[in-house]
mmCIF file of C-alpha atoms and ligand atoms in Angstrom:
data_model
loop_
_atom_site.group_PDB
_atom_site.id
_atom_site.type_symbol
_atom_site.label_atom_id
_atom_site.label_comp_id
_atom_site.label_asym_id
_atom_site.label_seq_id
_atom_site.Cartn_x
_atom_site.Cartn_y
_atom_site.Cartn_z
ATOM 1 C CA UNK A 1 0.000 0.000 0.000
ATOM 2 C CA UNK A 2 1.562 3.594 -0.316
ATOM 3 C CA UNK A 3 0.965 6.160 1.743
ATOM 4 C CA UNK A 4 0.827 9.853 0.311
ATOM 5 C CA UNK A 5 2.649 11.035 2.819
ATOM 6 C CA UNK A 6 6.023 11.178 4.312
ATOM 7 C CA UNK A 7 6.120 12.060 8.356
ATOM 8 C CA UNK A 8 4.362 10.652 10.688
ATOM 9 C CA UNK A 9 4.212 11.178 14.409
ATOM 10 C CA UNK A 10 3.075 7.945 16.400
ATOM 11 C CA UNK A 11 1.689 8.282 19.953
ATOM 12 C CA UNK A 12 2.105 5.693 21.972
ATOM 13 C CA UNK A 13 4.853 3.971 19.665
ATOM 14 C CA UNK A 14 6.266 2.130 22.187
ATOM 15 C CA UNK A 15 3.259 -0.047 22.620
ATOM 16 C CA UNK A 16 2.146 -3.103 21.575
ATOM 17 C CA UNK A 17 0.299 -1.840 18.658
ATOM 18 C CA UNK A 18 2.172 1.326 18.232
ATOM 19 C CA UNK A 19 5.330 -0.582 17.666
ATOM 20 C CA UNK A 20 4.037 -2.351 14.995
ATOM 21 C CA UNK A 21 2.915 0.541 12.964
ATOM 22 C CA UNK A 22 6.127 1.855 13.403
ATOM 23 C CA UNK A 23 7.906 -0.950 11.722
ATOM 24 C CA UNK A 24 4.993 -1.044 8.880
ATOM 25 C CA UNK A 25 5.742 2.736 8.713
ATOM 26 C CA UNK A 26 9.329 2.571 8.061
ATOM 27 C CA UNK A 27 9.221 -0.389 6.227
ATOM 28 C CA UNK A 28 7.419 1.820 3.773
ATOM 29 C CA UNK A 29 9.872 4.817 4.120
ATOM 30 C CA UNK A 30 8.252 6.796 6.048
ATOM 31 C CA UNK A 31 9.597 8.805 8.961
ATOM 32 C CA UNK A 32 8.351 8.203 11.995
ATOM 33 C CA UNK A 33 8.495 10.410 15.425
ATOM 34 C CA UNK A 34 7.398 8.445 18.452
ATOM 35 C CA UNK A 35 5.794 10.331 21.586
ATOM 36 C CA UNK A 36 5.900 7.531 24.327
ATOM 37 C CA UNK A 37 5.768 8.842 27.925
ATOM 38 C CA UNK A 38 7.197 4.569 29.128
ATOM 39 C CA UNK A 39 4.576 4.586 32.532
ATOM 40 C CA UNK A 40 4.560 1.893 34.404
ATOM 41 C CA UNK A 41 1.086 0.473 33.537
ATOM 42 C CA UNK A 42 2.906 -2.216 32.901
ATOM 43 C CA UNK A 43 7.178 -2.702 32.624
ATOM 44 C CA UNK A 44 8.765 -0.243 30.876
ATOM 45 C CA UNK A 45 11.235 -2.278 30.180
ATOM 46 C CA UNK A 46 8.600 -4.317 27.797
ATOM 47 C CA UNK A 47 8.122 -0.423 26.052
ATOM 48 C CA UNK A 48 12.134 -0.748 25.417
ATOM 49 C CA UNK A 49 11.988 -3.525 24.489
ATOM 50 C CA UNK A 50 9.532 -3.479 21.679
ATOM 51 C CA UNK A 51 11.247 -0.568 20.047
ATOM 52 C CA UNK A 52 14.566 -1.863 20.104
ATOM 53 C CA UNK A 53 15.382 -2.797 16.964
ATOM 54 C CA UNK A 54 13.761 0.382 15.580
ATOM 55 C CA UNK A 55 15.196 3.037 17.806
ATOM 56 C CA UNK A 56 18.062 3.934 15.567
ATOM 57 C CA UNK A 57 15.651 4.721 12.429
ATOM 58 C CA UNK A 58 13.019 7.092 14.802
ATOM 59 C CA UNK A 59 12.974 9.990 16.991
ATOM 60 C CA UNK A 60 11.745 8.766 19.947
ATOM 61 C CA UNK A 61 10.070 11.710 22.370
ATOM 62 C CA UNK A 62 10.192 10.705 25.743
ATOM 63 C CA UNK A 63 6.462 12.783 27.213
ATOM 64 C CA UNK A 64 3.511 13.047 28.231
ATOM 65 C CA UNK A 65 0.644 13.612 25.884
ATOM 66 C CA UNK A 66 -1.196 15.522 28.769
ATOM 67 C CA UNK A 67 1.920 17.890 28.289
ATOM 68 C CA UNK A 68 0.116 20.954 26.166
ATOM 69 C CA UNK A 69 3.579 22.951 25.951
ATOM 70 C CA UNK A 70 5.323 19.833 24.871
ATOM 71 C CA UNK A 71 2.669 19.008 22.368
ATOM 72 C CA UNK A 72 3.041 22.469 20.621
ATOM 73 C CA UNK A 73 7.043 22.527 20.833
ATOM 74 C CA UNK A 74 6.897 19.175 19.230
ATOM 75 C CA UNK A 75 4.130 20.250 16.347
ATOM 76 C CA UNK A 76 7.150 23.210 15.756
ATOM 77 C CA UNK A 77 9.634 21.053 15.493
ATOM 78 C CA UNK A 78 8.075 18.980 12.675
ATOM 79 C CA UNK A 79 6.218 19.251 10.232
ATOM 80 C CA UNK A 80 4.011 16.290 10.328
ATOM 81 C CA UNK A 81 1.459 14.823 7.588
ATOM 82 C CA UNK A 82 -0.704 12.900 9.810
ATOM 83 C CA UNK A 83 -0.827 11.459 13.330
ATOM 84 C CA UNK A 84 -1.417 8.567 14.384
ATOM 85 C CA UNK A 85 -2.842 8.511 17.743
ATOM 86 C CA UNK A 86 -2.502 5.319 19.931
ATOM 87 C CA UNK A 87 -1.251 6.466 22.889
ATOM 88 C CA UNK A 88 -3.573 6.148 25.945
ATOM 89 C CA UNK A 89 -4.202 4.732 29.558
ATOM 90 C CA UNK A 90 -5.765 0.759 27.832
ATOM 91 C CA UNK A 91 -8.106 -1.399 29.528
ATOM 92 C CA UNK A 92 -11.238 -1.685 31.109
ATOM 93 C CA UNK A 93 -10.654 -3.185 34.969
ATOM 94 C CA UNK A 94 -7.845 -0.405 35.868
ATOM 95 C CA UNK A 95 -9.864 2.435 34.772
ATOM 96 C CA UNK A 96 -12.381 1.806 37.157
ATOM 97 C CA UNK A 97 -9.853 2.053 40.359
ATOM 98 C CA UNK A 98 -8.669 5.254 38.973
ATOM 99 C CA UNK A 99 -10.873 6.969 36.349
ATOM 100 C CA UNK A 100 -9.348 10.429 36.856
ATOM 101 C CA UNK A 101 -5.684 9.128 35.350
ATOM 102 C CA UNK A 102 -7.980 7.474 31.672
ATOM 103 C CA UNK A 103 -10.234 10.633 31.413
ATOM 104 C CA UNK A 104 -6.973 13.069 31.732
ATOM 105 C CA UNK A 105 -4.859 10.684 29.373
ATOM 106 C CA UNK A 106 -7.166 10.219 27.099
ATOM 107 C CA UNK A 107 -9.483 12.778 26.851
ATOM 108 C CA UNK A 108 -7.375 15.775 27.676
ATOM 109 C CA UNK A 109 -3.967 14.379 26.077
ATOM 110 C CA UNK A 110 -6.518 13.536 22.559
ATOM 111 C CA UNK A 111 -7.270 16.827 22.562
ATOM 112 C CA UNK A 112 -3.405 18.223 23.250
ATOM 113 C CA UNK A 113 -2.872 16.596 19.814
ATOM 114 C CA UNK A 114 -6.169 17.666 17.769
ATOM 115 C CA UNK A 115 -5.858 21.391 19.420
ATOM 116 C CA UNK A 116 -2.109 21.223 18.214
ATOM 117 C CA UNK A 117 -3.488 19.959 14.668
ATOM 118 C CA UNK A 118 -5.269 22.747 14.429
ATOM 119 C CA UNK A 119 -3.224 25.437 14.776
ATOM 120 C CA UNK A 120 -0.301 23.978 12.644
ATOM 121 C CA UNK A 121 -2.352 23.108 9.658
ATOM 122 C CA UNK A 122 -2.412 18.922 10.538
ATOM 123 C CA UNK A 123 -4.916 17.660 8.553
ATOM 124 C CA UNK A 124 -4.664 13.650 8.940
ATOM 125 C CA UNK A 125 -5.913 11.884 12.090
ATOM 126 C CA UNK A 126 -6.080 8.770 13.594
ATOM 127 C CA UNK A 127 -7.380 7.687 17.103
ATOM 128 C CA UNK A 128 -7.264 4.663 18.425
ATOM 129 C CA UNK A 129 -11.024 3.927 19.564
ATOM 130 C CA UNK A 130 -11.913 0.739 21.346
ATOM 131 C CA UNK A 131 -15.382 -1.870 20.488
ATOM 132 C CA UNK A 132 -15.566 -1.407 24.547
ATOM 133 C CA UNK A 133 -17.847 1.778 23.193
ATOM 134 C CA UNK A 134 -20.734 -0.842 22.354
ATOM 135 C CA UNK A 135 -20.762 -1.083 26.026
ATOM 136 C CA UNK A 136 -23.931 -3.686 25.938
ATOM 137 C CA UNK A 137 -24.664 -4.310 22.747
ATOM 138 C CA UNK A 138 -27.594 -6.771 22.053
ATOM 139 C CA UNK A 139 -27.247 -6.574 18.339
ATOM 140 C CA UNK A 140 -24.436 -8.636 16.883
ATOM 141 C CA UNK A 141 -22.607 -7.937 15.151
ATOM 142 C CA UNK A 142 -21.863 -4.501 16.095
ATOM 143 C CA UNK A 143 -21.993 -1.809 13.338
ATOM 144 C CA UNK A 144 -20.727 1.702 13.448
ATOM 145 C CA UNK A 145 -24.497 2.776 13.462
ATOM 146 C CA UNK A 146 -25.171 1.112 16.817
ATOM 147 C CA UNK A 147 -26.122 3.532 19.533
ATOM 148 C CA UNK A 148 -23.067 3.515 22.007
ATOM 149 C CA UNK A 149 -24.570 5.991 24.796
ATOM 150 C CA UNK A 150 -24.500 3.136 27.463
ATOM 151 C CA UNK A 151 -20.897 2.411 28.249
ATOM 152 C CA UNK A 152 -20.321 0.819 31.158
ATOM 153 C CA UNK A 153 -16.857 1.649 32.103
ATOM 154 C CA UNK A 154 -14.596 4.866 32.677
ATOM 155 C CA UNK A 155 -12.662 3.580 29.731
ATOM 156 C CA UNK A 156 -15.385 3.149 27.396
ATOM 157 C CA UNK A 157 -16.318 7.103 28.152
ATOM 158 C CA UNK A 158 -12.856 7.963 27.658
ATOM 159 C CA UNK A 159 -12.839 6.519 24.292
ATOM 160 C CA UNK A 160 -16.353 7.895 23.354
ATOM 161 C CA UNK A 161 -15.340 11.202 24.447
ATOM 162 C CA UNK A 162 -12.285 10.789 21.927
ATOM 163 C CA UNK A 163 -14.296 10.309 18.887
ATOM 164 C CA UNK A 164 -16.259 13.016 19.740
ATOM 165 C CA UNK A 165 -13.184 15.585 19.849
ATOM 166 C CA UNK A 166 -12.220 13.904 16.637
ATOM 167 C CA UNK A 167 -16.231 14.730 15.323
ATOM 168 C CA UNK A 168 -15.380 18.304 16.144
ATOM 169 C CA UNK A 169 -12.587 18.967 14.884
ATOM 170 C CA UNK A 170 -13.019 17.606 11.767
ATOM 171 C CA UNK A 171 -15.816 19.730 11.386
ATOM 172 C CA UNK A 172 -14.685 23.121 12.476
ATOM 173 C CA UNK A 173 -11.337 23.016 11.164
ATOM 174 C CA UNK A 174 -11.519 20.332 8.337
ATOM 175 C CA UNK A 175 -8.919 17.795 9.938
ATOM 176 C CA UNK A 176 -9.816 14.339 8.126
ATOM 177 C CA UNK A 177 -10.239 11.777 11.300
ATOM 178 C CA UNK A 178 -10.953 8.500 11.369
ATOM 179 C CA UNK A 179 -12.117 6.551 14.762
ATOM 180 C CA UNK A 180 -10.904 3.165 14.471
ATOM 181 C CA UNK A 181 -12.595 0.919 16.962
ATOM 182 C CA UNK A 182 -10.210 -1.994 17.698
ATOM 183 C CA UNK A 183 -11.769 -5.825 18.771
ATOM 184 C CA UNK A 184 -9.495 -7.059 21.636
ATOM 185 C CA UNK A 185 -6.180 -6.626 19.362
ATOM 186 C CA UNK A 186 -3.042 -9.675 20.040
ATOM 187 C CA UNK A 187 -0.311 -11.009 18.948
ATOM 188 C CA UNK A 188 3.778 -10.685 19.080
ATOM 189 C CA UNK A 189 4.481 -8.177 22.340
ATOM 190 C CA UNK A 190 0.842 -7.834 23.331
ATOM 191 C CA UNK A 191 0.506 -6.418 26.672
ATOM 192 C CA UNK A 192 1.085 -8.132 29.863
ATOM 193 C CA UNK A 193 -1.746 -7.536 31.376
ATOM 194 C CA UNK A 194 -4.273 -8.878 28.691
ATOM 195 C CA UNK A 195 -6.136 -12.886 29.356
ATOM 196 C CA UNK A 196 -4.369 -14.403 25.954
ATOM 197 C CA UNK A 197 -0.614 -13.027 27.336
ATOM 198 C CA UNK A 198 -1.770 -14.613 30.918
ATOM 199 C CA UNK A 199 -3.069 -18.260 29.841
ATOM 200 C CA UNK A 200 -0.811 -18.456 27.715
ATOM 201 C CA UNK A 201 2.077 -17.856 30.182
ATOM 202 C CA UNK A 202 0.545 -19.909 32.936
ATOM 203 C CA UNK A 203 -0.742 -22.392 30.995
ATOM 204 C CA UNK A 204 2.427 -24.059 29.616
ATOM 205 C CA UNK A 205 4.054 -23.366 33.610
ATOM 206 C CA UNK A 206 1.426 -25.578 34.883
ATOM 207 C CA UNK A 207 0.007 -22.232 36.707
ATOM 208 C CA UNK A 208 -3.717 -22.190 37.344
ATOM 209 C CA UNK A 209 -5.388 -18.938 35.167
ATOM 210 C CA UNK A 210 -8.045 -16.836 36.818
ATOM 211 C CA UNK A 211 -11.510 -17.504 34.182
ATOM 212 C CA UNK A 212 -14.205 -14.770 34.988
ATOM 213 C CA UNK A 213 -17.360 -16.224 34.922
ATOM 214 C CA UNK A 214 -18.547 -19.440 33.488
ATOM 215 C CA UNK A 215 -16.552 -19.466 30.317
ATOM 216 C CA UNK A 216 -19.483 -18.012 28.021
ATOM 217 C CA UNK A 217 -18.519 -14.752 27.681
ATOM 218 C CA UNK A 218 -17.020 -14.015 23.953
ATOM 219 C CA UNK A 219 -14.804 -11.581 21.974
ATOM 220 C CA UNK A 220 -13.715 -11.082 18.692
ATOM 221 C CA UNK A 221 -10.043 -11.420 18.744
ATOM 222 C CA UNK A 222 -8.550 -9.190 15.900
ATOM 223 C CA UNK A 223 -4.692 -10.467 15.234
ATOM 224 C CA UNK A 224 -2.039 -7.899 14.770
ATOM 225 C CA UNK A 225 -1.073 -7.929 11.567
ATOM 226 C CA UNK A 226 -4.866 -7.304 10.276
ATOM 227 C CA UNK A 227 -4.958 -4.218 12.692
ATOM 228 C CA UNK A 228 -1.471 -2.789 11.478
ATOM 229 C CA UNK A 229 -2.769 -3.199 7.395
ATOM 230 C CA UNK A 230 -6.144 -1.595 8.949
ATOM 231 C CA UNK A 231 -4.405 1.529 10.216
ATOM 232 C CA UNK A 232 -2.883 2.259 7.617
ATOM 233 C CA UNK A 233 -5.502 1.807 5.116
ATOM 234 C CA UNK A 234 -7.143 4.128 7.576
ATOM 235 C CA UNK A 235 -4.579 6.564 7.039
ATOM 236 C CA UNK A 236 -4.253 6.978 3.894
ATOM 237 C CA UNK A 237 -8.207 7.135 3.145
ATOM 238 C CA UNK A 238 -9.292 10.658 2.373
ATOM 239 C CA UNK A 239 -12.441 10.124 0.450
ATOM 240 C CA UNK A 240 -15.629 11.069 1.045
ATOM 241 C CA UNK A 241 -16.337 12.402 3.916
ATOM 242 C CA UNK A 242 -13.650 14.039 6.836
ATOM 243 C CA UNK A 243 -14.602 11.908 9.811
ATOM 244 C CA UNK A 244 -15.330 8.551 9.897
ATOM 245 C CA UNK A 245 -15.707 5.639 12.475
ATOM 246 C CA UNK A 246 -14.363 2.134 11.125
ATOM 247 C CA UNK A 247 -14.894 -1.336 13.156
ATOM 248 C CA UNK A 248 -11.393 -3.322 12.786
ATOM 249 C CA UNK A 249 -12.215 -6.861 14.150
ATOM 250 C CA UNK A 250 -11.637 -10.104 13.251
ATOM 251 C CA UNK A 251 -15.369 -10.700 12.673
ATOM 252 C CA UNK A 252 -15.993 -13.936 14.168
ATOM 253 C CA UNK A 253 -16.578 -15.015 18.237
ATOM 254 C CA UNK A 254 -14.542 -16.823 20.245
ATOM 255 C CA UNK A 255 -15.822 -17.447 23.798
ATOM 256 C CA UNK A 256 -13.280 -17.440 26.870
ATOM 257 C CA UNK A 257 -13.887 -21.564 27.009
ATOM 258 C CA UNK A 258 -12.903 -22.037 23.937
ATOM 259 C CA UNK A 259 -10.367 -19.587 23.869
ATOM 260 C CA UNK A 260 -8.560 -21.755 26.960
ATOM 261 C CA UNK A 261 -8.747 -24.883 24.767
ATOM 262 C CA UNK A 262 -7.103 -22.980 21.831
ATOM 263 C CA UNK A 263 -4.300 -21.398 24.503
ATOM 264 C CA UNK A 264 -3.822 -25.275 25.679
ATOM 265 C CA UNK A 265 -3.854 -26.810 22.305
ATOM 266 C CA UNK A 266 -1.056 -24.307 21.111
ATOM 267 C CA UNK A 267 1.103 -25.038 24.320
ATOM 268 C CA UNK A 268 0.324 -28.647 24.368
ATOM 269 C CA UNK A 269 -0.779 -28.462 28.275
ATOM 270 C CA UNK A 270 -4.176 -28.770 30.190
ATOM 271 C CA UNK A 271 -5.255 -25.082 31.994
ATOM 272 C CA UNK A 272 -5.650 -25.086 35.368
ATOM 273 C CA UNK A 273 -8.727 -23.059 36.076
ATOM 274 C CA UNK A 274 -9.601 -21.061 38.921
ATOM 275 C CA UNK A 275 -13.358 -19.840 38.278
ATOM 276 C CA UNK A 276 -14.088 -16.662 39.648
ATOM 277 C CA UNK A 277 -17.024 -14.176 39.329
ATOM 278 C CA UNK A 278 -17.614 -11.370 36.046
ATOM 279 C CA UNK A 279 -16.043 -8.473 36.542
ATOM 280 C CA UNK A 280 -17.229 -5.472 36.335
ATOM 281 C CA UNK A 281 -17.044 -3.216 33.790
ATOM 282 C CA UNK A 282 -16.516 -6.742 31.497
ATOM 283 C CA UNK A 283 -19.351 -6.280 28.260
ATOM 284 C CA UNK A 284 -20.649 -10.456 27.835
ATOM 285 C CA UNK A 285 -19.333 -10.061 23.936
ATOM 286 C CA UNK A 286 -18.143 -8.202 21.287
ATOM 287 C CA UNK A 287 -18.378 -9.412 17.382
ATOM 288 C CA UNK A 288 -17.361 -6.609 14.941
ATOM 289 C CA UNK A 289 -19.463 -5.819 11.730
ATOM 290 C CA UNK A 290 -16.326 -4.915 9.284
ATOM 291 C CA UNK A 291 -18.275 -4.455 6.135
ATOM 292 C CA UNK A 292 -17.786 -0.663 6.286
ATOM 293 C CA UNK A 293 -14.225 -0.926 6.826
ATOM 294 C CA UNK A 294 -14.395 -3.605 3.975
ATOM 295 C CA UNK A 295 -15.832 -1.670 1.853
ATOM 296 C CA UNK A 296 -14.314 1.575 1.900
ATOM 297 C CA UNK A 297 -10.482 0.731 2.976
ATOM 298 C CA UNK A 298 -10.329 -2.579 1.983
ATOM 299 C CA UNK A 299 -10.087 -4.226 5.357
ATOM 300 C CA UNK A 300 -9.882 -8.364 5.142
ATOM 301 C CA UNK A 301 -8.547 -10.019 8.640
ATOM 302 C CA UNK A 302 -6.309 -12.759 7.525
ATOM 303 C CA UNK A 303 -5.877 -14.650 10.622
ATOM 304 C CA UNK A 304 -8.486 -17.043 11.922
ATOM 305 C CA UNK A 305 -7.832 -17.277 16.139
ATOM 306 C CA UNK A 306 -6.549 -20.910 16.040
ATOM 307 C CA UNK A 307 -3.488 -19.933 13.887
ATOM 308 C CA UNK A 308 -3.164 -16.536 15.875
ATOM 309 C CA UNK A 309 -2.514 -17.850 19.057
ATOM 310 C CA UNK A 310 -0.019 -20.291 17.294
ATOM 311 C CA UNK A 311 1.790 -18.253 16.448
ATOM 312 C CA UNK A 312 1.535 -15.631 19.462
ATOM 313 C CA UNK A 313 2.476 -18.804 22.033
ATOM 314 C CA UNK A 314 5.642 -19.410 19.902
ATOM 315 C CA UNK A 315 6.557 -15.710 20.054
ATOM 316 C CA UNK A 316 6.173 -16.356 24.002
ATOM 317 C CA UNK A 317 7.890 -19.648 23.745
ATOM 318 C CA UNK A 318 11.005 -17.606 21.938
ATOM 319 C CA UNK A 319 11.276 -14.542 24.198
ATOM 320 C CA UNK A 320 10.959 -16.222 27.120
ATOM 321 C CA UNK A 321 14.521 -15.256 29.522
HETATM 322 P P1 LIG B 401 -0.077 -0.117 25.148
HETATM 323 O O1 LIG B 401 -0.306 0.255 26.575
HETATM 324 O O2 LIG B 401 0.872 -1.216 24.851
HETATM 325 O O3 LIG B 401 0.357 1.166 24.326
HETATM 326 C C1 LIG B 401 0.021 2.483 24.699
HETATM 327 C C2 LIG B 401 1.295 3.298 24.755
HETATM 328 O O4 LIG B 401 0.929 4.633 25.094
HETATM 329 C C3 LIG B 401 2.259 2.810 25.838
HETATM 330 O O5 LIG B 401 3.553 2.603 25.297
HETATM 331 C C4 LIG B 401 2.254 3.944 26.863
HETATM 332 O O6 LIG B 401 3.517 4.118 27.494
HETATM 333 C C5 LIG B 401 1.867 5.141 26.007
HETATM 334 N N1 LIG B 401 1.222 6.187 26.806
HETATM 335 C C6 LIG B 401 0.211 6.036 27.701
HETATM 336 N N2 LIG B 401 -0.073 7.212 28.277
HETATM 337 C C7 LIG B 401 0.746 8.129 27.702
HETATM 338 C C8 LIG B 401 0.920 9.516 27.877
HETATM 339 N N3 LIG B 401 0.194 10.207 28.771
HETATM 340 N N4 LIG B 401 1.842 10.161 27.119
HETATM 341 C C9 LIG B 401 2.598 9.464 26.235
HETATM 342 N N5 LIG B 401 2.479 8.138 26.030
HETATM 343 C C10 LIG B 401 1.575 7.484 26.762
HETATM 344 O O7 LIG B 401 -1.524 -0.437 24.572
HETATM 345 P P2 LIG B 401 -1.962 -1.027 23.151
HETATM 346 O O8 LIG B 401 -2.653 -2.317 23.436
HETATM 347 O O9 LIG B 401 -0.853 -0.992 22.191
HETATM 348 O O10 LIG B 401 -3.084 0.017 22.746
HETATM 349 C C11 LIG B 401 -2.838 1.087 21.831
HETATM 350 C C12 LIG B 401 -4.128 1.875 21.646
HETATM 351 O O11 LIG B 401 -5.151 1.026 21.142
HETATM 352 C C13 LIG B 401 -4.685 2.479 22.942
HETATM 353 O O12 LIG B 401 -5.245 3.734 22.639
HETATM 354 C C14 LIG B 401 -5.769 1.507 23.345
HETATM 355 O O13 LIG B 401 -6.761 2.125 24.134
HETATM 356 C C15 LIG B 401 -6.296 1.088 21.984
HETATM 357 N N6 LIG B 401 -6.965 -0.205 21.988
HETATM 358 C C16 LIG B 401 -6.229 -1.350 22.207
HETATM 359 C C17 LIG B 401 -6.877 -2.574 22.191
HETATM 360 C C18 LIG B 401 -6.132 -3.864 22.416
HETATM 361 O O14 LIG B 401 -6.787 -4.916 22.430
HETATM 362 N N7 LIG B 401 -4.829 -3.869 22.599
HETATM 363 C C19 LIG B 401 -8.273 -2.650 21.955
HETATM 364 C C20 LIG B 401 -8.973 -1.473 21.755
HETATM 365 C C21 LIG B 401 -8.315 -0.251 21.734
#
């Protein structure tokens, strides 16, 4: 795919998913400035890590997007084409122990970077958006056109609130934005803290796993490497219209039992499981309608679950210390 343009500034490149674009990025020869501020939500040294064999071939910005004066230096310093906008306080249980820290990350620090768009003449976004907006959906599967006023977690408002900065400032100040809303997103250096990078872990150690309610609770796994070619399809659409909201999901279920049997088929080990109660703040299922994003960027997941967790519990298997 090319991409008609030729500087890029990634938020939240030193993630699992903003890594990834990175190296899609510059394998396309594109340069790429990273804004990472390395937190501890989970081991920095994972953030390192991940970038490693890239650092040399980006400028790497060690901030805080919740820094306006560092925003603004940085938008002098460059002259970017687009932004891609991943950085963000990520997933649903922590947000609810300390909502202040996601609405100030991700709210405030989105609109650091739109604000800063603005006034230097930006005119490509992307945000990261999240299917947790569907909060409880009862339609499946879950189009852009579904009403997503119930959330049901701090993080779900956080990510609402984003796409609605995005709405806005697309239309006052004609910055093209697209809302990409990813389905649970894994693969090679997913984080820590996420149930496929846990089972996975315990599982072949003979640890017992921690399986919130009965098993029959489902998501639509999306693998990397469908997400990466989905951002940047995203970014290099301009047609049509100058905001848009995109689903980018696998499109098929998988329910946390038969997830476990997947994890323990690809480690070659029986799970130990420790049932506990839902959680809060957990949505029962998510199943993305894609057609949109099929349509109009030419979206097709590639990986089916079974060979995605193949291949992420080798990746484990290999960087294991
Ligand atoms: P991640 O935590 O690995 O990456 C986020 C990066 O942002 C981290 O490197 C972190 O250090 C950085 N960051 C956080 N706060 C920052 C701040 N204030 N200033 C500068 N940098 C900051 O998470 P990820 O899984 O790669 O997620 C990337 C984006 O995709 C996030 O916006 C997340 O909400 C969204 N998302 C992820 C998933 C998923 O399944 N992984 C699903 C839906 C949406």
């Amino acid at each position: 795919m090319k991409l008609p343009f030729q500087k890029v500034l990634v938020t939240g490149g030193a993630g699992f998913i903003g890594s990834h674009v990175c190296e899609a990025l510059l394998s396309r020869g594109i340069e790429v400035v990273v804004i990472d501020d390395f937190n501890d939500f989970y081991d920095p040294a994972i953030k390192e890590a991940n970038i490693a064999a890239i650092r040399d071939r980006i400028t790497l910005v060690r901030g805080d997007i919740r820094d306006a004066g560092l925003i603004e230096g940085l938008f002098s310093a460059h002259r970017f084409d687009a932004i891609i906008h991943l950085a963000a306080r990520a997933g649903v249980r922590p947000s609810i122990s300390d909502p202040k820290l996601y609405f100030t990350t991700n709210i405030d620090g989105t609109f650091n970077l739109l604000d800063a768009c603005r006034h230097h003449g930006v005119k490509r976004f992307i945000f990261a958006s999240s299917s947790s907006v569907y909060g409880i959906n009862e339609k499946v599967p879950f189009a852009e056109t579904d009403p997503v006023e119930r959330t049901i977690s701090p993080y779900a408002a956080t990510k609402i609130s984003g796409e609605h900065i995005c709405s806005n400032y697309s239309h006052l100040f004609g910055i093209h934005c697209a809302c990409l809303r990813f389905f649970t997103v894994y693969g090679p250096r997913q984080r820590p803290d996420l149930a496929i990078s846990k089972f996975t872990r315990c599982i072949r150690e003979g640890q017992p796993i921690d399986q919130y309610g009965d098993g029959s609770t489902a998501r639509d796994y999306t693998y990397i490497e469908d997400i990466v070619e989905g951002v940047l399809a995203a970014a290099a659409y301009t047609e049509v219209s100058a905001f848009e909201i995109f689903n980018l999901g696998g499109s098929a279920t998988t329910t946390l039992s038969e997830l476990i049997s997947l994890v323990e088929d690809a480690v070659g080990n029986k799970a130990i499981i420790r049932q506990l109660p839902d959680q809060q703040g957990d949505v029962p299922r998510t199943y993305a309608d894609v057609s949109k994003a099929q349509r109009l960027l030419g979206y097709e997941p590639k990986t089916p679950i079974r060979e995605g967790i193949r291949k992420y519990a080798a990746w484990q298997e290999a960087s294991r210390d």
